[in-house]
């Protein structure tokens, strides 16, 4: 994060990870505390999303999993350092990152969601086509006849093997 203070209201994105030691019920008050802190410092929350419990790339404070949360808000640049400081000192939040983000209109958000749906549809169609191509005709059934082995012959062979001096 930059050391210089910015003035004026900008749009920011806050991604933070809450420790996995908390249950789902204990998670809600922590998230509300972060939201209240952002709004208490003059920020207005425009978007919030819970990504859930995910495995981290590497352990942080001996935790391999954490609850990921995304928060978009508008705030003054001068208040950003205070938000960063409190999140850094919080024991509940393992990591956080605040970045300046371009403000998106609702039309852009809808357009992105439609593009994502279309992309998913195309991927499903491709996989269906690949499955059809990979379907193989049924293999002809093999008819094998089992050769019946006489038990006396088998015993004779085993005795011959065991009678030899060189077993290795």
Coordinates of C-alpha atoms in Angstrom, one line a residue:
X1 CA 0.0 0.0 0.0
X2 CA 1.3 3.5 -0.8
X3 CA 2.4 5.7 2.0
X4 CA 1.0 8.9 0.5
X5 CA -2.5 10.0 1.5
X6 CA -5.0 10.4 -1.3
X7 CA -7.8 12.9 -1.0
X8 CA -11.2 12.7 -2.6
X9 CA -13.6 9.7 -2.8
X10 CA -12.4 6.7 -4.8
X11 CA -13.7 3.2 -5.3
X12 CA -11.8 0.5 -3.5
X13 CA -11.8 -3.3 -3.3
X14 CA -11.0 -5.1 -0.1
X15 CA -10.2 -8.8 -0.1
X16 CA -9.7 -10.2 3.3
X17 CA -9.2 -13.7 4.8
X18 CA -10.6 -14.7 8.1
X19 CA -9.0 -17.4 10.2
X20 CA -10.4 -20.9 9.8
X21 CA -10.5 -21.4 13.6
X22 CA -14.0 -19.8 13.6
X23 CA -17.3 -21.5 12.8
X24 CA -19.9 -20.2 10.4
X25 CA -21.8 -18.6 13.2
X26 CA -18.8 -16.9 14.6
X27 CA -17.9 -15.7 11.2
X28 CA -20.9 -13.4 10.7
X29 CA -20.0 -11.0 13.6
X30 CA -16.4 -10.6 12.4
X31 CA -17.6 -9.8 8.9
X32 CA -20.1 -7.3 10.3
X33 CA -17.3 -5.7 12.4
X34 CA -15.2 -5.2 9.3
X35 CA -18.2 -3.7 7.4
X36 CA -19.0 -1.4 10.3
X37 CA -15.4 -0.3 10.5
X38 CA -15.4 0.6 6.8
X39 CA -18.7 2.5 7.1
X40 CA -17.6 4.1 10.3
X41 CA -14.6 5.6 8.5
X42 CA -16.8 7.3 6.0
X43 CA -17.0 4.5 3.5
X44 CA -20.1 3.3 1.7
X45 CA -20.2 -0.4 0.8
X46 CA -21.3 -0.9 -2.8
X47 CA -20.8 -4.7 -3.2
X48 CA -20.1 -7.6 -0.8
X49 CA -19.4 -11.2 -1.7
X50 CA -18.5 -14.3 0.4
X51 CA -16.2 -16.7 -1.3
X52 CA -16.4 -19.3 1.5
X53 CA -13.8 -21.5 3.0
X54 CA -10.9 -22.1 0.6
X55 CA -7.5 -23.7 0.8
X56 CA -4.6 -21.2 0.7
X57 CA -1.6 -21.5 -1.4
X58 CA 0.6 -21.6 1.7
X59 CA 0.0 -21.7 5.4
X60 CA -0.6 -18.3 7.1
X61 CA -0.1 -18.4 10.9
X62 CA -0.3 -22.2 10.8
X63 CA -3.7 -22.2 9.0
X64 CA -4.1 -23.9 5.6
X65 CA -7.7 -22.8 5.1
X66 CA -9.5 -19.5 5.5
X67 CA -12.8 -17.7 4.8
X68 CA -12.4 -15.4 1.8
X69 CA -14.5 -12.2 1.6
X70 CA -14.7 -9.5 -1.0
X71 CA -15.9 -6.0 -0.3
X72 CA -16.1 -3.0 -2.6
X73 CA -16.6 0.4 -1.1
X74 CA -16.2 4.1 -1.8
X75 CA -14.1 6.1 0.7
X76 CA -11.8 9.1 1.0
X77 CA -8.2 8.3 0.4
X78 CA -7.2 9.9 3.7
X79 CA -9.3 7.3 5.6
X80 CA -7.7 4.4 3.8
X81 CA -4.6 4.2 6.0
X82 CA -6.7 3.9 9.1
X83 CA -8.7 1.1 7.6
X84 CA -5.5 -0.7 6.6
X85 CA -3.9 -0.2 10.0
X86 CA -6.9 -1.7 11.9
X87 CA -7.1 -4.7 9.6
X88 CA -3.4 -5.3 9.9
X89 CA -3.7 -5.3 13.7
X90 CA -6.8 -7.5 13.8
X91 CA -6.2 -11.0 15.1
X92 CA -9.3 -12.3 13.2
X93 CA -8.1 -11.2 9.8
X94 CA -5.2 -13.3 8.5
X95 CA -4.5 -11.2 5.4
X96 CA -6.1 -8.3 3.6
X97 CA -5.5 -6.3 0.4
X98 CA -7.0 -3.0 -0.6
X99 CA -6.8 -1.9 -4.2
X100 CA -8.2 1.0 -6.2
X101 CA -10.8 -0.3 -8.5
X102 CA -12.6 1.2 -11.5
X103 CA -16.3 1.8 -10.6
X104 CA -18.5 -0.5 -12.6
X105 CA -22.1 0.3 -13.5
X106 CA -24.9 -2.2 -13.1
X107 CA -25.0 -2.5 -16.9
X108 CA -21.4 -3.6 -17.0
X109 CA -22.0 -6.1 -14.2
X110 CA -25.0 -7.6 -16.1
X111 CA -22.9 -7.7 -19.3
X112 CA -20.1 -9.6 -17.5
X113 CA -22.5 -12.1 -16.0
X114 CA -24.1 -12.7 -19.4
X115 CA -20.7 -13.2 -21.0
X116 CA -19.8 -15.7 -18.2
X117 CA -23.1 -17.6 -18.8
X118 CA -22.3 -17.8 -22.6
X119 CA -18.8 -19.0 -21.9
X120 CA -20.1 -21.7 -19.6
X121 CA -22.6 -22.8 -22.2
X122 CA -19.9 -23.0 -24.9
X123 CA -17.7 -25.1 -22.6
X124 CA -20.6 -27.5 -21.9
X125 CA -21.3 -27.9 -25.6
X126 CA -17.6 -28.6 -26.3
X127 CA -17.5 -31.3 -23.7
X128 CA -20.7 -32.9 -25.0
X129 CA -19.2 -33.0 -28.5
X130 CA -16.0 -34.5 -27.2
X131 CA -17.9 -37.1 -25.3
X132 CA -19.8 -38.1 -28.5
X133 CA -16.5 -38.3 -30.4
X134 CA -14.9 -40.4 -27.7
X135 CA -17.8 -43.0 -27.7
X136 CA -16.4 -46.2 -29.1
X137 CA -18.3 -49.0 -30.7
X138 CA -18.9 -51.9 -28.5
X139 CA -16.0 -54.4 -28.5
X140 CA -16.8 -57.8 -29.9
X141 CA -17.2 -60.4 -27.2
X142 CA -14.3 -62.7 -27.0
X143 CA -15.0 -66.3 -26.7
X144 CA -12.2 -68.0 -24.8
X145 CA -12.2 -71.6 -23.7
X146 CA -10.7 -72.4 -20.5
X147 CA -8.3 -75.3 -20.6
X148 CA -9.0 -77.6 -17.7
X149 CA -5.8 -78.6 -15.9
X150 CA -5.6 -82.0 -14.4
X151 CA -4.7 -81.8 -10.7
X152 CA -2.4 -84.7 -10.9
X153 CA -0.3 -83.0 -13.6
X154 CA -0.2 -79.8 -11.5
X155 CA 1.0 -81.8 -8.5
X156 CA 3.7 -83.4 -10.5
X157 CA 5.0 -80.1 -11.8
X158 CA 5.1 -78.7 -8.3
X159 CA 6.9 -81.7 -6.9
X160 CA 9.5 -81.4 -9.7
X161 CA 10.0 -77.7 -8.9
X162 CA 10.4 -78.3 -5.2
X163 CA 12.8 -81.2 -5.7
X164 CA 15.3 -79.1 -7.5
X165 CA 18.2 -77.8 -5.3
X166 CA 18.4 -74.4 -7.0
X167 CA 15.2 -72.6 -5.8
X168 CA 16.6 -69.1 -6.4

